[in-house]
Coordinates of C-alpha atoms and ligand atoms in Angstrom, one line a residue:
M1 CA 15.5 -14.1 -5.0
R2 CA 15.1 -16.3 -2.0
D3 CA 13.3 -19.8 -2.3
P4 CA 9.8 -19.8 -0.7
I5 CA 9.7 -20.6 3.0
F6 CA 5.9 -20.0 3.5
R7 CA 3.0 -21.3 1.6
T8 CA -0.3 -19.5 2.4
R9 CA -3.7 -18.9 0.9
I10 CA -2.5 -15.7 -0.6
T11 CA 0.8 -17.1 -2.1
E12 CA -1.5 -19.6 -3.8
L13 CA -4.1 -17.2 -4.7
F14 CA -1.7 -14.7 -6.3
G15 CA 0.9 -17.5 -7.5
I16 CA 3.8 -15.8 -5.7
R17 CA 6.8 -17.0 -3.8
H18 CA 6.6 -14.9 -0.6
P19 CA 3.5 -13.7 1.4
I20 CA 4.5 -10.0 0.6
L21 CA 2.2 -7.6 -1.1
G22 CA 3.4 -4.1 -2.2
G23 CA 0.4 -1.8 -1.8
G24 CA -0.5 0.8 -4.4
L25 CA 1.5 4.0 -4.0
M26 CA 0.2 7.2 -5.5
W27 CA 2.7 8.8 -7.8
L28 CA 5.3 6.1 -6.9
S29 CA 4.1 2.6 -7.9
D30 CA 5.1 2.6 -11.5
A31 CA 6.3 -0.3 -13.7
A32 CA 9.9 -0.2 -12.1
Y33 CA 8.5 -0.4 -8.6
V34 CA 6.0 -3.1 -9.3
A35 CA 8.4 -5.3 -11.4
G36 CA 11.0 -4.9 -8.6
I37 CA 8.7 -6.4 -6.2
V38 CA 7.2 -9.0 -8.5
N39 CA 10.7 -10.2 -9.6
A40 CA 11.7 -10.5 -5.9
G41 CA 8.8 -12.9 -5.4
G42 CA 6.0 -10.7 -4.0
M43 CA 3.1 -9.0 -5.7
A44 CA 2.5 -5.3 -6.3
F45 CA 0.1 -3.0 -7.8
L46 CA 0.3 0.0 -10.3
T47 CA -1.7 3.0 -9.5
P48 CA -3.5 4.3 -12.7
R49 CA -4.3 7.6 -11.1
S50 CA -0.5 8.4 -11.1
F51 CA -0.5 8.5 -15.0
P52 CA -2.9 11.4 -15.9
E53 CA -1.8 11.8 -19.4
D54 CA -3.8 10.0 -22.1
G55 CA -2.2 6.6 -23.0
A56 CA 0.5 6.8 -20.2
F57 CA -1.2 4.2 -18.1
A58 CA -1.5 1.8 -21.1
A59 CA 2.2 2.4 -21.8
E60 CA 3.1 1.6 -18.2
L61 CA 1.2 -1.7 -18.3
E62 CA 3.4 -2.6 -21.4
R63 CA 6.6 -1.5 -19.7
C64 CA 5.6 -3.6 -16.6
R65 CA 4.9 -6.6 -18.7
A66 CA 8.3 -6.2 -20.2
L67 CA 10.1 -5.7 -16.9
T68 CA 8.5 -8.7 -15.3
G69 CA 9.1 -11.0 -18.2
G70 CA 5.5 -12.0 -18.4
K71 CA 5.1 -12.7 -14.6
P72 CA 1.7 -11.7 -13.2
F73 CA 1.6 -8.1 -11.7
G74 CA -1.3 -6.2 -10.3
V75 CA -3.3 -2.9 -10.5
N76 CA -4.6 -0.8 -7.6
L77 CA -8.2 0.6 -8.0
N78 CA -9.4 3.3 -5.6
I79 CA -13.1 3.4 -5.7
S80 CA -14.5 6.8 -5.1
K81 CA -17.6 7.8 -3.0
V82 CA -18.6 9.8 -6.0
A83 CA -20.0 7.5 -8.5
A84 CA -19.2 9.6 -11.5
S85 CA -15.5 9.5 -10.6
N86 CA -15.6 5.8 -11.0
R87 CA -16.0 6.0 -14.6
S88 CA -12.2 6.4 -15.0
V89 CA -11.6 3.6 -12.6
I90 CA -13.8 1.4 -14.7
E91 CA -11.9 2.4 -17.9
W92 CA -8.6 1.6 -16.0
L93 CA -9.9 -1.8 -15.1
D94 CA -11.0 -2.5 -18.7
L95 CA -7.6 -1.4 -19.9
A96 CA -5.8 -3.5 -17.4
L97 CA -8.0 -6.7 -18.3
R98 CA -7.3 -6.2 -21.9
A99 CA -3.5 -5.9 -21.2
G100 CA -3.7 -9.4 -19.5
V101 CA -3.7 -8.1 -15.8
R102 CA -5.7 -10.5 -13.5
H103 CA -4.6 -9.3 -10.1
F104 CA -6.3 -6.3 -8.4
E105 CA -6.1 -4.5 -5.2
T106 CA -9.2 -2.4 -4.6
A107 CA -9.7 0.2 -1.8
G108 CA -12.4 2.6 -1.0
N109 CA -16.2 2.5 -0.8
A110 CA -18.8 -0.2 -1.6
P111 CA -16.4 -2.5 -3.7
G112 CA -19.3 -4.8 -4.7
D113 CA -19.7 -3.5 -8.3
M114 CA -15.9 -3.4 -9.0
I115 CA -15.4 -6.9 -7.5
A116 CA -18.1 -8.2 -9.9
R117 CA -16.5 -6.5 -12.9
I118 CA -13.1 -7.8 -11.9
H119 CA -14.6 -11.4 -11.7
A120 CA -16.4 -11.0 -15.0
G121 CA -13.0 -10.3 -16.5
G122 CA -11.4 -13.3 -15.0
G123 CA -9.5 -11.5 -12.3
V124 CA -8.9 -12.0 -8.6
V125 CA -9.2 -9.2 -6.1
I126 CA -8.0 -8.3 -2.6
H127 CA -10.1 -5.5 -1.1
K128 CA -8.0 -3.3 1.3
C129 CA -9.8 -1.6 4.1
P130 CA -9.2 -0.2 7.7
L131 CA -12.3 -1.7 9.6
L132 CA -13.5 -5.2 10.4
R133 CA -17.1 -4.2 9.2
H134 CA -15.7 -3.1 5.9
A135 CA -13.7 -6.3 5.6
L136 CA -16.9 -8.4 6.3
N137 CA -18.8 -6.4 3.8
A138 CA -16.1 -7.0 1.2
E139 CA -16.2 -10.8 1.9
R140 CA -19.9 -10.7 1.5
E141 CA -19.7 -8.8 -1.8
G142 CA -17.3 -11.6 -3.1
A143 CA -13.8 -10.4 -2.5
D144 CA -11.3 -13.2 -3.1
A145 CA -9.2 -11.9 -0.1
V146 CA -9.1 -8.9 2.2
A147 CA -6.3 -6.7 3.6
I148 CA -6.9 -4.9 6.8
V149 CA -4.7 -1.9 7.5
G150 CA -4.1 -0.5 11.0
M151 CA -3.5 3.0 12.2
E152 CA 0.3 2.8 11.6
A153 CA -0.2 2.6 7.9
G154 CA 1.1 5.3 5.7
G155 CA -1.4 7.2 3.5
H156 CA -5.1 7.0 4.3
P157 CA -5.8 4.4 7.0
G158 CA -9.4 5.8 6.9
P159 CA -11.1 5.7 10.2
A160 CA -8.8 3.0 11.6
E161 CA -8.2 3.5 15.3
L162 CA -6.8 0.1 16.1
P163 CA -3.2 -0.9 15.6
T164 CA -2.4 -3.3 12.9
M165 CA -1.8 -6.3 15.2
L166 CA -5.1 -6.0 17.0
A167 CA -7.2 -5.3 13.9
G168 CA -5.5 -8.1 12.0
A169 CA -5.9 -10.6 14.8
L170 CA -9.5 -9.7 15.1
A171 CA -10.0 -10.0 11.4
A172 CA -8.3 -13.4 11.3
R173 CA -10.9 -14.7 13.8
R174 CA -14.0 -13.4 12.0
L175 CA -13.2 -13.7 8.2
R176 CA -13.3 -16.8 6.1
V177 CA -11.4 -15.5 3.1
P178 CA -7.7 -15.2 3.1
L179 CA -6.3 -12.2 5.0
A180 CA -3.4 -9.7 4.6
I181 CA -2.6 -7.3 7.2
G182 CA -0.6 -4.0 6.8
G183 CA 0.5 -0.9 8.5
G184 CA 3.7 -0.5 10.3
I185 CA 5.3 -3.6 8.9
G186 CA 9.0 -3.3 8.1
T187 CA 10.8 -6.4 9.5
G188 CA 10.6 -10.2 8.9
G189 CA 9.9 -10.8 12.5
Q190 CA 6.6 -8.8 12.0
I191 CA 5.8 -10.9 8.9
L192 CA 6.1 -14.0 11.1
A193 CA 4.0 -12.4 13.8
A194 CA 1.3 -11.5 11.2
L195 CA 1.3 -15.2 9.9
A196 CA 1.1 -16.2 13.6
V197 CA -2.0 -14.4 14.3
G198 CA -3.8 -15.8 11.2
A199 CA -2.7 -13.7 8.4
D200 CA -2.0 -15.1 4.9
A201 CA 0.3 -12.1 3.8
V202 CA 1.4 -8.6 4.7
V203 CA 0.8 -5.3 2.8
I204 CA 3.8 -3.1 2.9
G205 CA 4.2 0.5 1.5
S206 CA 6.5 2.7 3.7
R207 CA 9.4 0.3 4.0
F208 CA 9.8 0.2 0.3
L209 CA 9.6 4.0 -0.4
A210 CA 13.4 4.6 -0.4
A211 CA 14.1 1.6 -2.7
Q212 CA 16.5 2.1 -5.6
E213 CA 13.7 1.5 -8.1
V214 CA 11.4 4.3 -6.8
W215 CA 11.8 7.1 -9.2
A216 CA 11.6 9.9 -6.5
H217 CA 14.3 12.5 -6.0
P218 CA 17.3 11.4 -4.0
A219 CA 16.7 14.2 -1.3
Y220 CA 13.3 12.5 -0.7
K221 CA 14.7 9.1 -0.2
A222 CA 17.5 10.6 2.1
R223 CA 14.8 11.9 4.3
V224 CA 13.1 8.5 4.4
V225 CA 16.3 6.8 5.3
A226 CA 16.9 9.4 8.0
A227 CA 13.2 8.8 9.4
D228 CA 13.1 8.2 13.2
E229 CA 10.1 6.8 15.1
R230 CA 8.5 10.3 15.1
A231 CA 8.9 10.9 11.3
S232 CA 5.2 10.5 10.6
V233 CA 2.1 12.3 11.8
V234 CA -1.6 12.1 11.3
A235 CA -3.4 15.0 9.9
F236 CA -7.3 15.1 9.4
G237 CA -7.6 12.6 12.3
G238 CA -10.1 12.3 15.1
N239 CA -13.4 14.2 14.9
T240 CA -12.2 17.1 12.7
P241 CA -14.9 18.0 10.1
M242 CA -12.5 17.0 7.3
G243 CA -12.4 13.5 8.6
G244 CA -10.3 10.8 7.0
A245 CA -7.0 10.5 8.8
W246 CA -3.9 10.8 6.6
R247 CA -0.5 9.6 7.9
V248 CA 2.2 11.7 6.3
M249 CA 5.8 12.8 6.8
D250 CA 6.2 15.4 9.5
N251 CA 7.2 18.3 7.2
A252 CA 6.4 21.9 6.9
T253 CA 3.2 21.2 4.9
A254 CA 1.9 18.8 7.5
R255 CA 2.7 21.3 10.2
E256 CA 0.8 23.9 8.2
V257 CA -2.2 21.7 7.7
R258 CA -2.3 20.9 11.5
R259 CA -2.0 24.6 12.3
R260 CA -5.1 25.4 10.0
E261 CA -6.9 22.5 11.6
A262 CA -6.3 23.8 15.1
A263 CA -7.3 27.3 13.9
G264 CA -10.7 25.8 12.9
A265 CA -10.3 25.3 9.0
A266 CA -13.0 22.9 8.1
T267 CA -13.5 22.8 4.4
H268 CA -11.4 21.3 1.6
D269 CA -11.0 24.7 0.0
A270 CA -9.3 25.9 3.2
F271 CA -6.4 23.3 2.6
A272 CA -6.6 22.9 -1.2
D273 CA -3.5 25.1 -1.9
I274 CA -1.1 22.9 0.0
I275 CA -2.7 19.3 -0.1
R276 CA -3.2 18.7 -3.7
G277 CA -1.4 15.7 -4.9
T278 CA 0.5 17.6 -7.7
E279 CA 2.3 19.6 -4.9
S280 CA 3.8 16.3 -3.6
R281 CA 4.6 15.1 -7.0
D282 CA 6.3 18.3 -8.3
G283 CA 7.6 19.8 -5.2
C284 CA 9.0 16.8 -3.5
Y285 CA 9.1 13.7 -5.6
R286 CA 10.2 15.5 -8.6
G287 CA 11.6 18.7 -7.1
G288 CA 13.5 17.3 -4.2
D289 CA 12.1 19.4 -1.4
P290 CA 10.8 17.0 1.4
E291 CA 9.2 20.0 3.1
R292 CA 6.6 20.3 0.2
G293 CA 3.4 18.3 -0.1
M294 CA 1.4 15.9 2.1
L295 CA 3.8 13.0 1.7
S296 CA 2.1 9.7 2.7
L297 CA 4.5 8.0 5.1
G298 CA 4.0 5.4 7.8
A299 CA 5.9 4.8 10.9
A300 CA 7.6 1.7 9.4
A301 CA 9.9 4.1 7.5
V302 CA 12.0 4.0 10.5
F303 CA 13.3 0.4 9.5
T304 CA 14.9 1.8 6.4
E305 CA 18.6 2.3 6.7
A306 CA 19.9 2.7 3.1
V307 CA 18.7 3.1 -0.5
E308 CA 18.7 -0.5 -1.8
P309 CA 17.2 -2.6 -4.5
L310 CA 13.7 -4.1 -3.7
E311 CA 15.2 -7.5 -4.2
A312 CA 17.5 -6.8 -1.3
I313 CA 14.8 -5.6 0.8
I314 CA 12.6 -8.5 0.3
D315 CA 15.5 -11.0 0.8
Q316 CA 16.2 -9.5 4.1
L317 CA 12.5 -9.7 5.1
I318 CA 12.4 -13.3 4.2
D319 CA 15.7 -14.1 6.0
E320 CA 14.4 -12.3 9.1
A321 CA 11.1 -14.1 9.1
G322 CA 12.9 -17.4 8.8
A323 CA 15.1 -16.5 11.7
A324 CA 12.2 -15.4 13.8
R325 CA 10.6 -18.8 13.1
R326 CA 13.7 -20.6 14.2
R327 CA 13.8 -18.5 17.3
I328 CA 10.2 -19.4 18.2
D329 CA 10.9 -23.0 17.5
G330 CA 14.0 -22.7 19.8
L331 CA 11.8 -21.5 22.6
A332 CA 9.6 -24.6 22.7
V333 CA 9.8 -26.7 25.8
E334 CA 10.6 -30.4 25.1
A335 CA 7.8 -32.7 26.2
Ligands
FMN1 C1 3.4 7.2 -0.5 C2 2.2 6.2 -0.3 C3 1.2 6.3 -1.3 C4 0.1 5.5 -1.1 N1 -1.0 5.6 -2.1 C5 -1.9 4.6 -2.1 C6 -2.8 4.6 -3.2 O1 -2.8 5.3 -4.1 N2 -3.9 3.6 -3.1 C7 -3.9 2.7 -2.0 O2 -4.8 1.9 -2.0 N3 -3.1 2.8 -0.9 C8 -2.1 3.7 -1.0 N4 -1.1 3.8 0.0 C9 -1.2 2.7 1.1 C10 -0.3 1.5 0.8 O3 -0.8 0.9 -0.3 C11 -0.3 0.5 2.0 O4 -1.7 0.1 2.4 C12 0.3 1.1 3.2 O5 1.5 1.9 2.9 C13 0.7 0.0 4.3 O6 1.2 0.6 5.4 P1 2.7 1.0 5.7 O7 2.9 2.3 4.9 O8 2.7 1.1 7.2 O9 3.6 -0.2 5.2 C14 -0.1 4.6 0.0 C15 1.0 4.6 0.9 C16 2.0 5.5 0.8 C17 3.2 5.3 1.9

């Protein structure tokens, strides 16, 4: 693990060495993944929804505690538009708080109630969202920090239509709370650039997908390693009635979704047979067929050159960020 080279409001808030957050990854951010990032000096978030069996999430919290040797780790809470669906989110929060977790990443609609619950339990929360107005709203509703993700991000960048660098720079001007920016980040030079525009940390997902600790099938990781700059595509973007852009691997499923969209399919039912999450989990992550499932993937996968431990990836990011800082210093004109 590298020594710290940056101190920011987010390294202080989360008590971490490096300004690097591993965003929640549906199906993939389990204890091994989260602990890999935490033990390398960052912060990462378990996704409770990935553990549908009773008791499995509680067991994963215990496993993560053991793997991190008592270091703080986080939990991701996706808040649904449908209030009734948030009953299980509140149960996961209570479970996590009882297990001693104090760091949370929220995403989704109207976070005010969840922020209040987290604070009542003694936790801190970074709310992740795609638009400045959502970020300002989260700040007003008491979020301790905000993460802005741009259109490059893997997964659901929501209605984000701005690239990370622009959305992040704008958010840095308008927000008072600490800020992380994410989407498309896969090199240390980009981390330095994020800090330079006013961010306190970065959120990364795609660059970590082929890490050794990720449990997914080797054939999937090989596909991530082979990704070029066209490896991800956006489905359900623009003004389609389905709304809600989803950046995924360009595979047979994504092409079929786009074919149905172009043919006018406009209801969830018209896509349900191919977009359900268990299709990704069972067909690709477990089954090893990267053509199956909507596989959230951002363009930053292009920076992955090998299957490596998370610590090696994070060490490299920090080394590159340090080198980028020296490069900038070297460009200064002597007075
Ligand atoms: C495979 C995958 C699954 C994801 N699942 C979630 C999730 O369940 N909840 C969430 O808040 N974000 C999720 N995200 C978004 C990431 O947490 C993070 O914001 C995003 O990956 C950052 O952009 P990048 O992929 O360009 O690094 C997911 C991203 C990927 C690639």
